[in-house]
mmCIF file of C-alpha atoms in Angstrom:
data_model
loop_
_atom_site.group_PDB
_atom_site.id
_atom_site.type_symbol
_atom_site.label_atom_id
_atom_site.label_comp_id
_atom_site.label_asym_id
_atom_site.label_seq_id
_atom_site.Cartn_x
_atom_site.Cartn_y
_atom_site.Cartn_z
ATOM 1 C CA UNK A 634 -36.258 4.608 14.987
ATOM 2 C CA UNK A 635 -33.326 6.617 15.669
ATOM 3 C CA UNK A 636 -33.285 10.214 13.559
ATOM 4 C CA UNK A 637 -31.040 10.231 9.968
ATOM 5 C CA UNK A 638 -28.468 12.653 10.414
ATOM 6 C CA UNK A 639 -28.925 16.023 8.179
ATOM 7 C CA UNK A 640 -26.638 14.973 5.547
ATOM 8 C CA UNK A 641 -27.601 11.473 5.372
ATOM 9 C CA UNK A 642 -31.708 12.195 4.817
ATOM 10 C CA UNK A 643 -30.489 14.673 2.755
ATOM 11 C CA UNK A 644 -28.628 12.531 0.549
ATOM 12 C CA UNK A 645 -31.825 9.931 0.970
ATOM 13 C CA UNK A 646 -34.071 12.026 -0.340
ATOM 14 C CA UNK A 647 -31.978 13.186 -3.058
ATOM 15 C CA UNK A 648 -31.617 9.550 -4.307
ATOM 16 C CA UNK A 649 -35.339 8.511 -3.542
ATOM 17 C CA UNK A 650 -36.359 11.581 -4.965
ATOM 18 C CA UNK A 651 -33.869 11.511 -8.140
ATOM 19 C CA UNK A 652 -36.124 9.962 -10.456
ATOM 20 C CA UNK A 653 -38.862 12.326 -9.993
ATOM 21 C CA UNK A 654 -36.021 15.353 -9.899
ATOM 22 C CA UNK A 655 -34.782 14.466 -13.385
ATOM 23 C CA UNK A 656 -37.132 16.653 -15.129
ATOM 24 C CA UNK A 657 -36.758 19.691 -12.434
ATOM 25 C CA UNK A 658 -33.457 19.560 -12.863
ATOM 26 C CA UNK A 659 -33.156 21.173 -16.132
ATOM 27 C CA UNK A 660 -35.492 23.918 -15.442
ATOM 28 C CA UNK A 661 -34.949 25.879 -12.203
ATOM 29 C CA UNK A 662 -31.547 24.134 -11.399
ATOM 30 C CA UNK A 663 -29.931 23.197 -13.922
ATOM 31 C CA UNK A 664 -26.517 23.206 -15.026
ATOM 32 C CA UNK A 665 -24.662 26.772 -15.371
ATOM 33 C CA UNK A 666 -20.990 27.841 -15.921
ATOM 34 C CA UNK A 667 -21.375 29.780 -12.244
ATOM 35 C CA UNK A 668 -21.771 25.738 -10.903
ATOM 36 C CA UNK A 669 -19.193 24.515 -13.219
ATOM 37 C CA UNK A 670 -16.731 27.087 -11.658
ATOM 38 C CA UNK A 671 -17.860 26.489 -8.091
ATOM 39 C CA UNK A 672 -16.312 23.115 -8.598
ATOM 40 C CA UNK A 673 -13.204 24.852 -9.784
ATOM 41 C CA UNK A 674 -13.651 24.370 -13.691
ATOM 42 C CA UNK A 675 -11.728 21.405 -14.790
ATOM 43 C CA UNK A 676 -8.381 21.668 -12.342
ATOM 44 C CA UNK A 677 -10.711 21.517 -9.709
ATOM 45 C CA UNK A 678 -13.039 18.564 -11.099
ATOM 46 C CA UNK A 679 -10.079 16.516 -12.090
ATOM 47 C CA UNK A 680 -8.430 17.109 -8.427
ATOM 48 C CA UNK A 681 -12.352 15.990 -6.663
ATOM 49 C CA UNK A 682 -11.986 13.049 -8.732
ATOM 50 C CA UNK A 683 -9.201 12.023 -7.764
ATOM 51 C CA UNK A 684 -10.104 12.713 -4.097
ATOM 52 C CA UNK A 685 -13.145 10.773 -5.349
ATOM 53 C CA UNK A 686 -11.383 7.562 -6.536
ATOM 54 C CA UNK A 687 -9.178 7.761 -3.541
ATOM 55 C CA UNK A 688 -12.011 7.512 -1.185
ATOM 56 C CA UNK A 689 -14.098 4.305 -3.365
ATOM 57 C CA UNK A 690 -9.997 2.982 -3.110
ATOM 58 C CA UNK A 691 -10.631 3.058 1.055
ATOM 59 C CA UNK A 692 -13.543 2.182 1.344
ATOM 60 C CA UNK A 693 -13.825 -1.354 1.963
ATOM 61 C CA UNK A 694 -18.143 -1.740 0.177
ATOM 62 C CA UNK A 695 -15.824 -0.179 -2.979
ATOM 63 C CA UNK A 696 -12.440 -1.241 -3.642
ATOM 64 C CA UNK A 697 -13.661 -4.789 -5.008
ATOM 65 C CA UNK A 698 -15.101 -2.933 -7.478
ATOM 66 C CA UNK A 699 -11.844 -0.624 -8.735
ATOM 67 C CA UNK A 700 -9.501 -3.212 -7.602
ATOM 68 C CA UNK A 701 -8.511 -4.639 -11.362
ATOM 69 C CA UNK A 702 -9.667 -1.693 -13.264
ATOM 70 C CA UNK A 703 -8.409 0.968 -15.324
ATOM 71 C CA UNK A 704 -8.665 3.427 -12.871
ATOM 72 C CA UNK A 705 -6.741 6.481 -15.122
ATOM 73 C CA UNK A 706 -9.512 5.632 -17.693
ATOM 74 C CA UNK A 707 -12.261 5.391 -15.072
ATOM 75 C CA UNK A 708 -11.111 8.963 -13.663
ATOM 76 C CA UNK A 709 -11.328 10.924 -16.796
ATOM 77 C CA UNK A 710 -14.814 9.041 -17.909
ATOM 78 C CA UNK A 711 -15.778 10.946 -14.689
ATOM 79 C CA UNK A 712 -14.143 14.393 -15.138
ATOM 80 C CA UNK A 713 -16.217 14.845 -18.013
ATOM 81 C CA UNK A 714 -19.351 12.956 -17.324
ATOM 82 C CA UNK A 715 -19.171 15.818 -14.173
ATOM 83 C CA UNK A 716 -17.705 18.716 -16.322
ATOM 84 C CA UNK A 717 -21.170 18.354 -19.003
ATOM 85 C CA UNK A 718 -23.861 17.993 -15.727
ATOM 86 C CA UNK A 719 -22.230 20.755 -14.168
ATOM 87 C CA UNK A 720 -22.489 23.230 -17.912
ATOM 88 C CA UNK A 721 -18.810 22.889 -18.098
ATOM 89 C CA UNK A 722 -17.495 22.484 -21.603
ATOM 90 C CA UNK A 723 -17.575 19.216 -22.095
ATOM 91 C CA UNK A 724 -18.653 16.200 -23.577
ATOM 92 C CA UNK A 725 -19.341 13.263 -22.115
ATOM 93 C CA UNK A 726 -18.781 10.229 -24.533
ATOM 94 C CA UNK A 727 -18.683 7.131 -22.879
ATOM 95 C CA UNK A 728 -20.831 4.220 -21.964
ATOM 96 C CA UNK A 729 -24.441 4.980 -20.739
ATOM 97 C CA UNK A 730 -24.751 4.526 -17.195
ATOM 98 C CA UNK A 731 -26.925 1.005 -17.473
ATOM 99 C CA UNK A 732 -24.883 -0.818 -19.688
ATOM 100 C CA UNK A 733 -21.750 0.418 -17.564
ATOM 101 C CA UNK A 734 -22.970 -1.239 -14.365
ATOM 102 C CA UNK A 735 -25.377 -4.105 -14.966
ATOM 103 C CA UNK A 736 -22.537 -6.947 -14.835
ATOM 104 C CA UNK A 737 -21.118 -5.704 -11.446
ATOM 105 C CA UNK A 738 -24.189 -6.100 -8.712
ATOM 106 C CA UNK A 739 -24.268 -2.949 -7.350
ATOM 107 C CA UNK A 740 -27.214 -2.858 -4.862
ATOM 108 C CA UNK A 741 -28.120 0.649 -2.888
ATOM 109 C CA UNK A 742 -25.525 -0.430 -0.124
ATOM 110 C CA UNK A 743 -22.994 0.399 -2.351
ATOM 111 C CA UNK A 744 -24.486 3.423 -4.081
ATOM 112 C CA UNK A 745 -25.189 5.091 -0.922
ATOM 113 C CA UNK A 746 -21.241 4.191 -0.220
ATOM 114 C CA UNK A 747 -20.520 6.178 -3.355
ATOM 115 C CA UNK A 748 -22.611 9.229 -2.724
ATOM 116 C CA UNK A 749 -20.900 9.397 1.013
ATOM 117 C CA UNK A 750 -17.595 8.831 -0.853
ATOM 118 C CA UNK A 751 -17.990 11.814 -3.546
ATOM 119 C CA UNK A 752 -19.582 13.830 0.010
ATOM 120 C CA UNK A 753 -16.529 13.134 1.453
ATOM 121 C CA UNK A 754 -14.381 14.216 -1.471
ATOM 122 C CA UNK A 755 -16.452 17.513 -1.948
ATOM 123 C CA UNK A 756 -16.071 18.900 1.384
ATOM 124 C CA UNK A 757 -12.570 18.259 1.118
ATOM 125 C CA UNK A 758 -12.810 20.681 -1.601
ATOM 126 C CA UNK A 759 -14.587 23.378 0.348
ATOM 127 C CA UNK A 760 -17.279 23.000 -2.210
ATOM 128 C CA UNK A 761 -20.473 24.913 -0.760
ATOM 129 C CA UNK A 762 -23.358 23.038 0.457
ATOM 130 C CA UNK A 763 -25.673 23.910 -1.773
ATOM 131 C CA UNK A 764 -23.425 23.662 -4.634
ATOM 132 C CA UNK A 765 -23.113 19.905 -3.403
ATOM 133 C CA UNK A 766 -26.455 19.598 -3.266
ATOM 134 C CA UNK A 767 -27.562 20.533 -6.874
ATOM 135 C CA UNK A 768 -24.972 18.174 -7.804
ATOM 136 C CA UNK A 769 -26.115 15.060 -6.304
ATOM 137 C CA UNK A 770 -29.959 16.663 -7.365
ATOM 138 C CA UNK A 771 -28.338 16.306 -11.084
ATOM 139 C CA UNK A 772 -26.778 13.194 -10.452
ATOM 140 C CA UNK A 773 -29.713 11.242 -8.704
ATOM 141 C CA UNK A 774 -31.290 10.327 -11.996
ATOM 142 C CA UNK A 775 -28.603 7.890 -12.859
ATOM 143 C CA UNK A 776 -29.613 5.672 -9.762
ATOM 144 C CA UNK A 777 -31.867 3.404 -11.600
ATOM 145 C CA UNK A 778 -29.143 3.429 -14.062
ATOM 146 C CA UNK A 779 -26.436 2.025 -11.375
ATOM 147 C CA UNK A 780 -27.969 -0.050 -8.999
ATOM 148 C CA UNK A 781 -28.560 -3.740 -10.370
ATOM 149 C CA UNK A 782 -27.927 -5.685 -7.243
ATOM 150 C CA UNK A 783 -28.998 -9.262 -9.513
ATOM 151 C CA UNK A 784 -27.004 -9.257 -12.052
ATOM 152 C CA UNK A 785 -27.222 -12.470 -14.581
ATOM 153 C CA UNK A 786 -24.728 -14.924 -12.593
ATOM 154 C CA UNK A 787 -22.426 -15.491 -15.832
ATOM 155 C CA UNK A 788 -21.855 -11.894 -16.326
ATOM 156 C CA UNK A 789 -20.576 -11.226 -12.892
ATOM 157 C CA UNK A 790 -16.883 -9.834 -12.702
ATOM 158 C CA UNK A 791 -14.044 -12.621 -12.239
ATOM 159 C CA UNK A 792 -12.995 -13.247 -8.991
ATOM 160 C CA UNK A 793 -9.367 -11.579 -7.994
ATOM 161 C CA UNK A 794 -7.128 -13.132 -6.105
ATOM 162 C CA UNK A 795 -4.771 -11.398 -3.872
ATOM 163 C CA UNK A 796 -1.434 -10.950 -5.409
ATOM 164 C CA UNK A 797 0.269 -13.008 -2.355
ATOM 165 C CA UNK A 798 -1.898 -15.456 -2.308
ATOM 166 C CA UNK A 799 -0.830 -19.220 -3.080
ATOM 167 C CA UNK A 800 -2.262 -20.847 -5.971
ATOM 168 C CA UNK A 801 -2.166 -24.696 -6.166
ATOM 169 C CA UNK A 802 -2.603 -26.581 -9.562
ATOM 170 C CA UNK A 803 -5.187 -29.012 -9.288
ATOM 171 C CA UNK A 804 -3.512 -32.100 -9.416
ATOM 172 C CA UNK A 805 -4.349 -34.699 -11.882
ATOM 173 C CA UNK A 806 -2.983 -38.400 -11.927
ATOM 174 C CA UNK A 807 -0.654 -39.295 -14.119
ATOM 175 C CA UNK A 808 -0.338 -43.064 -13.545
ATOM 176 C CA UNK A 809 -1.160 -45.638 -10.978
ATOM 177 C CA UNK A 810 -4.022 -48.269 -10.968
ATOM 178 C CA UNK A 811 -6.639 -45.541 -11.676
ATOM 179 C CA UNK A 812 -5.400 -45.138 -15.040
ATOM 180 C CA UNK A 813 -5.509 -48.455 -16.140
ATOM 181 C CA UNK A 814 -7.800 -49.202 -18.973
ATOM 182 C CA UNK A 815 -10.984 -52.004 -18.251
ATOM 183 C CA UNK A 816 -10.302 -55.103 -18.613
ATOM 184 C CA UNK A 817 -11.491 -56.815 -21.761
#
């Protein structure tokens, strides 16, 4: 078997290890305003996100997923989901992470898409490595939360179609012999 990259069995063991983190996290490396302002305080959270949303936007396991949404509303849900993990001064009032994701079938393909993504988007920031990683330490608790990859089939997002795509009207007849009623 061919050796993980650094990064990527970093980011492995992060998310394997998440669940058992959660608790750890809190204690020795926990949230502080010194993290919160690594990440630039809010200017600089609200610019990763949108680095952040940019990159699910391109990336092809994503963009189903963002395609219809409310994207504006999506982006500040995360600038202070991130602001309160990272001891920022924020609150973080929306949905909990389980009842946010169970309808879309998000299995760990995709999750391990949107760690690479928000990767991506830090190091475009110049955030520090290690910064990063007590990030994704804080974050990997929410895994379980995310990743439903069977969702109940009649909660499962409508299907989009492409806005130049041609849509033909079932056809139903009007007339003609099959119309006729039976005979008496």
């Amino acid at each position: 078997m061919p050796a993980l990259p650094r990064r990527a069995a970093l980011s492995l063991a992060i998310v394997l290890l998440g669940p058992l983190a959660g608790p750890l996290v809190g204690c020795a490396s926990g949230p502080s305003a010194d993290l919160y302002q690594t990440f630039g305080g809010q200017p600089g959270l609200v610019a990763l996100v949108d680095d952040f949303m940019d990159g699910m936007m391109r990336d092809p396991d994503l963009r189903p997923y963002f395609v219809n949404a409310n994207r504006p509303h999506i982006k500040a849900e995360l600038v202070a989901q991130f602001c309160a993990i990272l001891g920022g001064p924020c609150e973080y009032k929306g949905m909990d992470m389980k009842m946010a994701h169970a309808r879309y079938g998000i299995g760990d393909h995709e999750f391990n898409a949107l760690v690479q993504d928000l990767q991506d988007a830090m190091d475009l920031h110049h955030i520090p490595y290690r910064a990063q990683n007590r990030f994704l330490a804080m974050l990997a608790p929410y895994r379980d939360d995310v990743v439903h990859p069977d969702p109940p089939p009649r909660v499962r997002p409508p299907l989009t179609i492409a806005p130049d795509a041609v849509v033909v009207p079932e056809t139903v007849p009007t007339g003609g012999p099959q119309n006729k009623p039976p005979p008496r």
